[in-house]
Amino acid sequence: MLERRPAVRPQPQPPGGPVGAAGEDDPWHTGAACRRDEVGLFFAPSKEPTAARLSREEQAKQVCARCPVLLECREHALAQPEPYGVWGGLTAAERRVVLARRRRRDAELREAARVGAAGSRIAG
């Protein structure tokens, strides 16, 4: 199934308000390196060939690698979650993997806490 991609890069909104990376009164994305680059670098045109997509994504990741707000951008994309484009140096597929790992880790931590709490009731 083909995904519809936005024609222009949406301006990210900071989760929970401004972050100090770009200044106390400015949202984090005002300092993003991608604001100076071509929008098409971060979002795929429809029916983009695989080789072209991989090349474009690698170029976008190079921009992200030098970005002073890379982590803020990545966390925004994971929190939303952003379904398209390269955000915080990760593609949409890579973000899905990160989210799945976080969910699995969180479930393991909840289970460990539950088992630990049950064990302390028995010992106490």
JSON list of C-alpha atoms in Angstrom, two decimals:
[
{"chain": "A", "resi": 1, "resn": "MET", "atom": "CA", "xyz": [0.00, 0.00, 0.00]},
{"chain": "A", "resi": 2, "resn": "LEU", "atom": "CA", "xyz": [1.42, 3.39, -0.96]},
{"chain": "A", "resi": 3, "resn": "GLU", "atom": "CA", "xyz": [1.60, 5.99, 1.76]},
{"chain": "A", "resi": 4, "resn": "ARG", "atom": "CA", "xyz": [0.58, 9.54, 1.00]},
{"chain": "A", "resi": 5, "resn": "ARG", "atom": "CA", "xyz": [3.36, 11.91, 1.79]},
{"chain": "A", "resi": 6, "resn": "PRO", "atom": "CA", "xyz": [2.95, 15.58, 2.64]},
{"chain": "A", "resi": 7, "resn": "ALA", "atom": "CA", "xyz": [3.89, 17.99, -0.13]},
{"chain": "A", "resi": 8, "resn": "VAL", "atom": "CA", "xyz": [5.82, 20.19, 2.27]},
{"chain": "A", "resi": 9, "resn": "ARG", "atom": "CA", "xyz": [7.63, 19.47, 5.48]},
{"chain": "A", "resi": 10, "resn": "PRO", "atom": "CA", "xyz": [5.36, 20.19, 8.45]},
{"chain": "A", "resi": 11, "resn": "GLN", "atom": "CA", "xyz": [6.86, 22.43, 11.09]},
{"chain": "A", "resi": 12, "resn": "PRO", "atom": "CA", "xyz": [7.41, 20.26, 14.16]},
{"chain": "A", "resi": 13, "resn": "GLN", "atom": "CA", "xyz": [5.78, 21.41, 17.34]},
{"chain": "A", "resi": 14, "resn": "PRO", "atom": "CA", "xyz": [7.82, 20.90, 20.48]},
{"chain": "A", "resi": 15, "resn": "PRO", "atom": "CA", "xyz": [6.31, 18.45, 22.95]},
{"chain": "A", "resi": 16, "resn": "GLY", "atom": "CA", "xyz": [5.58, 20.20, 26.22]},
{"chain": "A", "resi": 17, "resn": "GLY", "atom": "CA", "xyz": [6.57, 23.64, 24.97]},
{"chain": "A", "resi": 18, "resn": "PRO", "atom": "CA", "xyz": [9.88, 25.30, 24.18]},
{"chain": "A", "resi": 19, "resn": "VAL", "atom": "CA", "xyz": [13.19, 23.63, 24.91]},
{"chain": "A", "resi": 20, "resn": "GLY", "atom": "CA", "xyz": [16.30, 25.61, 25.78]},
{"chain": "A", "resi": 21, "resn": "ALA", "atom": "CA", "xyz": [18.44, 24.29, 22.89]},
{"chain": "A", "resi": 22, "resn": "ALA", "atom": "CA", "xyz": [17.61, 27.25, 20.67]},
{"chain": "A", "resi": 23, "resn": "GLY", "atom": "CA", "xyz": [17.08, 29.77, 23.43]},
{"chain": "A", "resi": 24, "resn": "GLU", "atom": "CA", "xyz": [14.74, 29.90, 26.39]},
{"chain": "A", "resi": 25, "resn": "ASP", "atom": "CA", "xyz": [11.91, 31.62, 24.49]},
{"chain": "A", "resi": 26, "resn": "ASP", "atom": "CA", "xyz": [12.33, 29.78, 21.16]},
{"chain": "A", "resi": 27, "resn": "PRO", "atom": "CA", "xyz": [10.93, 26.33, 20.35]},
{"chain": "A", "resi": 28, "resn": "TRP", "atom": "CA", "xyz": [13.63, 23.71, 19.77]},
{"chain": "A", "resi": 29, "resn": "HIS", "atom": "CA", "xyz": [13.04, 23.52, 16.02]},
{"chain": "A", "resi": 30, "resn": "THR", "atom": "CA", "xyz": [14.15, 27.10, 15.40]},
{"chain": "A", "resi": 31, "resn": "GLY", "atom": "CA", "xyz": [17.75, 25.87, 15.69]},
{"chain": "A", "resi": 32, "resn": "ALA", "atom": "CA", "xyz": [17.30, 22.82, 13.46]},
{"chain": "A", "resi": 33, "resn": "ALA", "atom": "CA", "xyz": [19.84, 22.32, 10.68]},
{"chain": "A", "resi": 34, "resn": "CYS", "atom": "CA", "xyz": [17.11, 21.11, 8.31]},
{"chain": "A", "resi": 35, "resn": "ARG", "atom": "CA", "xyz": [15.46, 24.53, 8.28]},
{"chain": "A", "resi": 36, "resn": "ARG", "atom": "CA", "xyz": [18.23, 25.57, 5.89]},
{"chain": "A", "resi": 37, "resn": "ASP", "atom": "CA", "xyz": [17.96, 22.55, 3.58]},
{"chain": "A", "resi": 38, "resn": "GLU", "atom": "CA", "xyz": [15.62, 21.47, 0.83]},
{"chain": "A", "resi": 39, "resn": "VAL", "atom": "CA", "xyz": [12.34, 20.08, 2.15]},
{"chain": "A", "resi": 40, "resn": "GLY", "atom": "CA", "xyz": [12.38, 17.27, -0.42]},
{"chain": "A", "resi": 41, "resn": "LEU", "atom": "CA", "xyz": [15.47, 15.84, 1.20]},
{"chain": "A", "resi": 42, "resn": "PHE", "atom": "CA", "xyz": [13.51, 14.80, 4.29]},
{"chain": "A", "resi": 43, "resn": "PHE", "atom": "CA", "xyz": [10.25, 13.62, 2.71]},
{"chain": "A", "resi": 44, "resn": "ALA", "atom": "CA", "xyz": [9.89, 11.15, -0.15]},
{"chain": "A", "resi": 45, "resn": "PRO", "atom": "CA", "xyz": [8.05, 11.96, -3.33]},
{"chain": "A", "resi": 46, "resn": "SER", "atom": "CA", "xyz": [5.39, 9.41, -4.21]},
{"chain": "A", "resi": 47, "resn": "LYS", "atom": "CA", "xyz": [6.64, 6.35, -6.12]},
{"chain": "A", "resi": 48, "resn": "GLU", "atom": "CA", "xyz": [10.30, 7.14, -5.39]},
{"chain": "A", "resi": 49, "resn": "PRO", "atom": "CA", "xyz": [12.60, 4.32, -6.55]},
{"chain": "A", "resi": 50, "resn": "THR", "atom": "CA", "xyz": [14.32, 2.44, -3.73]},
{"chain": "A", "resi": 51, "resn": "ALA", "atom": "CA", "xyz": [17.88, 3.46, -4.69]},
{"chain": "A", "resi": 52, "resn": "ALA", "atom": "CA", "xyz": [16.85, 7.12, -4.87]},
{"chain": "A", "resi": 53, "resn": "ARG", "atom": "CA", "xyz": [15.06, 6.89, -1.52]},
{"chain": "A", "resi": 54, "resn": "LEU", "atom": "CA", "xyz": [18.07, 5.32, 0.20]},
{"chain": "A", "resi": 55, "resn": "SER", "atom": "CA", "xyz": [20.38, 7.98, -1.22]},
{"chain": "A", "resi": 56, "resn": "ARG", "atom": "CA", "xyz": [18.05, 10.81, -0.22]},
{"chain": "A", "resi": 57, "resn": "GLU", "atom": "CA", "xyz": [17.60, 9.41, 3.28]},
{"chain": "A", "resi": 58, "resn": "GLU", "atom": "CA", "xyz": [21.37, 9.13, 3.71]},
{"chain": "A", "resi": 59, "resn": "GLN", "atom": "CA", "xyz": [21.77, 12.78, 2.67]},
{"chain": "A", "resi": 60, "resn": "ALA", "atom": "CA", "xyz": [19.05, 13.79, 5.13]},
{"chain": "A", "resi": 61, "resn": "LYS", "atom": "CA", "xyz": [20.76, 11.83, 7.90]},
{"chain": "A", "resi": 62, "resn": "GLN", "atom": "CA", "xyz": [24.01, 13.68, 7.17]},
{"chain": "A", "resi": 63, "resn": "VAL", "atom": "CA", "xyz": [22.17, 16.97, 7.78]},
{"chain": "A", "resi": 64, "resn": "CYS", "atom": "CA", "xyz": [20.71, 15.52, 10.99]},
{"chain": "A", "resi": 65, "resn": "ALA", "atom": "CA", "xyz": [24.15, 14.39, 12.17]},
{"chain": "A", "resi": 66, "resn": "ARG", "atom": "CA", "xyz": [25.34, 18.00, 12.39]},
{"chain": "A", "resi": 67, "resn": "CYS", "atom": "CA", "xyz": [22.11, 19.31, 13.92]},
{"chain": "A", "resi": 68, "resn": "PRO", "atom": "CA", "xyz": [22.25, 20.85, 17.40]},
{"chain": "A", "resi": 69, "resn": "VAL", "atom": "CA", "xyz": [18.68, 19.72, 18.19]},
{"chain": "A", "resi": 70, "resn": "LEU", "atom": "CA", "xyz": [18.90, 16.16, 16.84]},
{"chain": "A", "resi": 71, "resn": "LEU", "atom": "CA", "xyz": [17.73, 14.54, 20.09]},
{"chain": "A", "resi": 72, "resn": "GLU", "atom": "CA", "xyz": [14.83, 16.95, 20.59]},
{"chain": "A", "resi": 73, "resn": "CYS", "atom": "CA", "xyz": [13.71, 16.32, 17.00]},
{"chain": "A", "resi": 74, "resn": "ARG", "atom": "CA", "xyz": [14.00, 12.54, 17.41]},
{"chain": "A", "resi": 75, "resn": "GLU", "atom": "CA", "xyz": [12.01, 12.54, 20.64]},
{"chain": "A", "resi": 76, "resn": "HIS", "atom": "CA", "xyz": [9.34, 14.74, 19.04]},
{"chain": "A", "resi": 77, "resn": "ALA", "atom": "CA", "xyz": [9.01, 12.29, 16.13]},
{"chain": "A", "resi": 78, "resn": "LEU", "atom": "CA", "xyz": [8.80, 9.34, 18.52]},
{"chain": "A", "resi": 79, "resn": "ALA", "atom": "CA", "xyz": [6.28, 11.02, 20.81]},
{"chain": "A", "resi": 80, "resn": "GLN", "atom": "CA", "xyz": [3.89, 12.12, 18.03]},
{"chain": "A", "resi": 81, "resn": "PRO", "atom": "CA", "xyz": [4.62, 9.61, 16.28]},
{"chain": "A", "resi": 82, "resn": "GLU", "atom": "CA", "xyz": [5.55, 11.18, 12.94]},
{"chain": "A", "resi": 83, "resn": "PRO", "atom": "CA", "xyz": [4.59, 8.69, 10.19]},
{"chain": "A", "resi": 84, "resn": "TYR", "atom": "CA", "xyz": [6.69, 10.16, 7.35]},
{"chain": "A", "resi": 85, "resn": "GLY", "atom": "CA", "xyz": [10.13, 11.48, 6.63]},
{"chain": "A", "resi": 86, "resn": "VAL", "atom": "CA", "xyz": [13.50, 11.62, 8.31]},
{"chain": "A", "resi": 87, "resn": "TRP", "atom": "CA", "xyz": [13.32, 13.15, 11.79]},
{"chain": "A", "resi": 88, "resn": "GLY", "atom": "CA", "xyz": [16.17, 13.20, 14.28]},
{"chain": "A", "resi": 89, "resn": "GLY", "atom": "CA", "xyz": [18.32, 11.12, 11.97]},
{"chain": "A", "resi": 90, "resn": "LEU", "atom": "CA", "xyz": [15.82, 8.26, 11.76]},
{"chain": "A", "resi": 91, "resn": "THR", "atom": "CA", "xyz": [13.50, 7.15, 8.99]},
{"chain": "A", "resi": 92, "resn": "ALA", "atom": "CA", "xyz": [9.90, 6.22, 9.72]},
{"chain": "A", "resi": 93, "resn": "ALA", "atom": "CA", "xyz": [10.82, 2.51, 9.65]},
{"chain": "A", "resi": 94, "resn": "GLU", "atom": "CA", "xyz": [13.72, 3.08, 12.05]},
{"chain": "A", "resi": 95, "resn": "ARG", "atom": "CA", "xyz": [11.45, 5.02, 14.40]},
{"chain": "A", "resi": 96, "resn": "ARG", "atom": "CA", "xyz": [8.96, 2.13, 14.41]},
{"chain": "A", "resi": 97, "resn": "VAL", "atom": "CA", "xyz": [11.80, -0.19, 15.53]},
{"chain": "A", "resi": 98, "resn": "VAL", "atom": "CA", "xyz": [12.82, 2.22, 18.32]},
{"chain": "A", "resi": 99, "resn": "LEU", "atom": "CA", "xyz": [9.22, 2.48, 19.50]},
{"chain": "A", "resi": 100, "resn": "ALA", "atom": "CA", "xyz": [8.79, -1.30, 19.49]},
{"chain": "A", "resi": 101, "resn": "ARG", "atom": "CA", "xyz": [11.98, -1.70, 21.53]},
{"chain": "A", "resi": 102, "resn": "ARG", "atom": "CA", "xyz": [10.81, 0.94, 24.01]},
{"chain": "A", "resi": 103, "resn": "ARG", "atom": "CA", "xyz": [7.43, -0.75, 24.40]},
{"chain": "A", "resi": 104, "resn": "ARG", "atom": "CA", "xyz": [9.12, -4.11, 24.97]},
{"chain": "A", "resi": 105, "resn": "ARG", "atom": "CA", "xyz": [11.57, -2.61, 27.51]},
{"chain": "A", "resi": 106, "resn": "ASP", "atom": "CA", "xyz": [8.75, -0.83, 29.34]},
{"chain": "A", "resi": 107, "resn": "ALA", "atom": "CA", "xyz": [6.73, -4.06, 29.50]},
{"chain": "A", "resi": 108, "resn": "GLU", "atom": "CA", "xyz": [9.75, -5.93, 30.87]},
{"chain": "A", "resi": 109, "resn": "LEU", "atom": "CA", "xyz": [10.32, -3.24, 33.50]},
{"chain": "A", "resi": 110, "resn": "ARG", "atom": "CA", "xyz": [6.64, -3.34, 34.54]},
{"chain": "A", "resi": 111, "resn": "GLU", "atom": "CA", "xyz": [6.80, -7.13, 34.80]},
{"chain": "A", "resi": 112, "resn": "ALA", "atom": "CA", "xyz": [10.01, -7.00, 36.85]},
{"chain": "A", "resi": 113, "resn": "ALA", "atom": "CA", "xyz": [8.45, -4.43, 39.19]},
{"chain": "A", "resi": 114, "resn": "ARG", "atom": "CA", "xyz": [5.32, -6.57, 39.55]},
{"chain": "A", "resi": 115, "resn": "VAL", "atom": "CA", "xyz": [7.37, -9.71, 40.32]},
{"chain": "A", "resi": 116, "resn": "GLY", "atom": "CA", "xyz": [9.57, -7.77, 42.73]},
{"chain": "A", "resi": 117, "resn": "ALA", "atom": "CA", "xyz": [6.57, -6.33, 44.55]},
{"chain": "A", "resi": 118, "resn": "ALA", "atom": "CA", "xyz": [4.94, -9.77, 44.82]},
{"chain": "A", "resi": 119, "resn": "GLY", "atom": "CA", "xyz": [8.18, -11.26, 46.15]},
{"chain": "A", "resi": 120, "resn": "SER", "atom": "CA", "xyz": [8.55, -8.59, 48.83]},
{"chain": "A", "resi": 121, "resn": "ARG", "atom": "CA", "xyz": [4.97, -9.23, 50.04]},
{"chain": "A", "resi": 122, "resn": "ILE", "atom": "CA", "xyz": [5.71, -12.93, 50.40]},
{"chain": "A", "resi": 123, "resn": "ALA", "atom": "CA", "xyz": [9.03, -12.36, 52.21]},
{"chain": "A", "resi": 124, "resn": "GLY", "atom": "CA", "xyz": [7.57, -9.64, 54.49]}
]
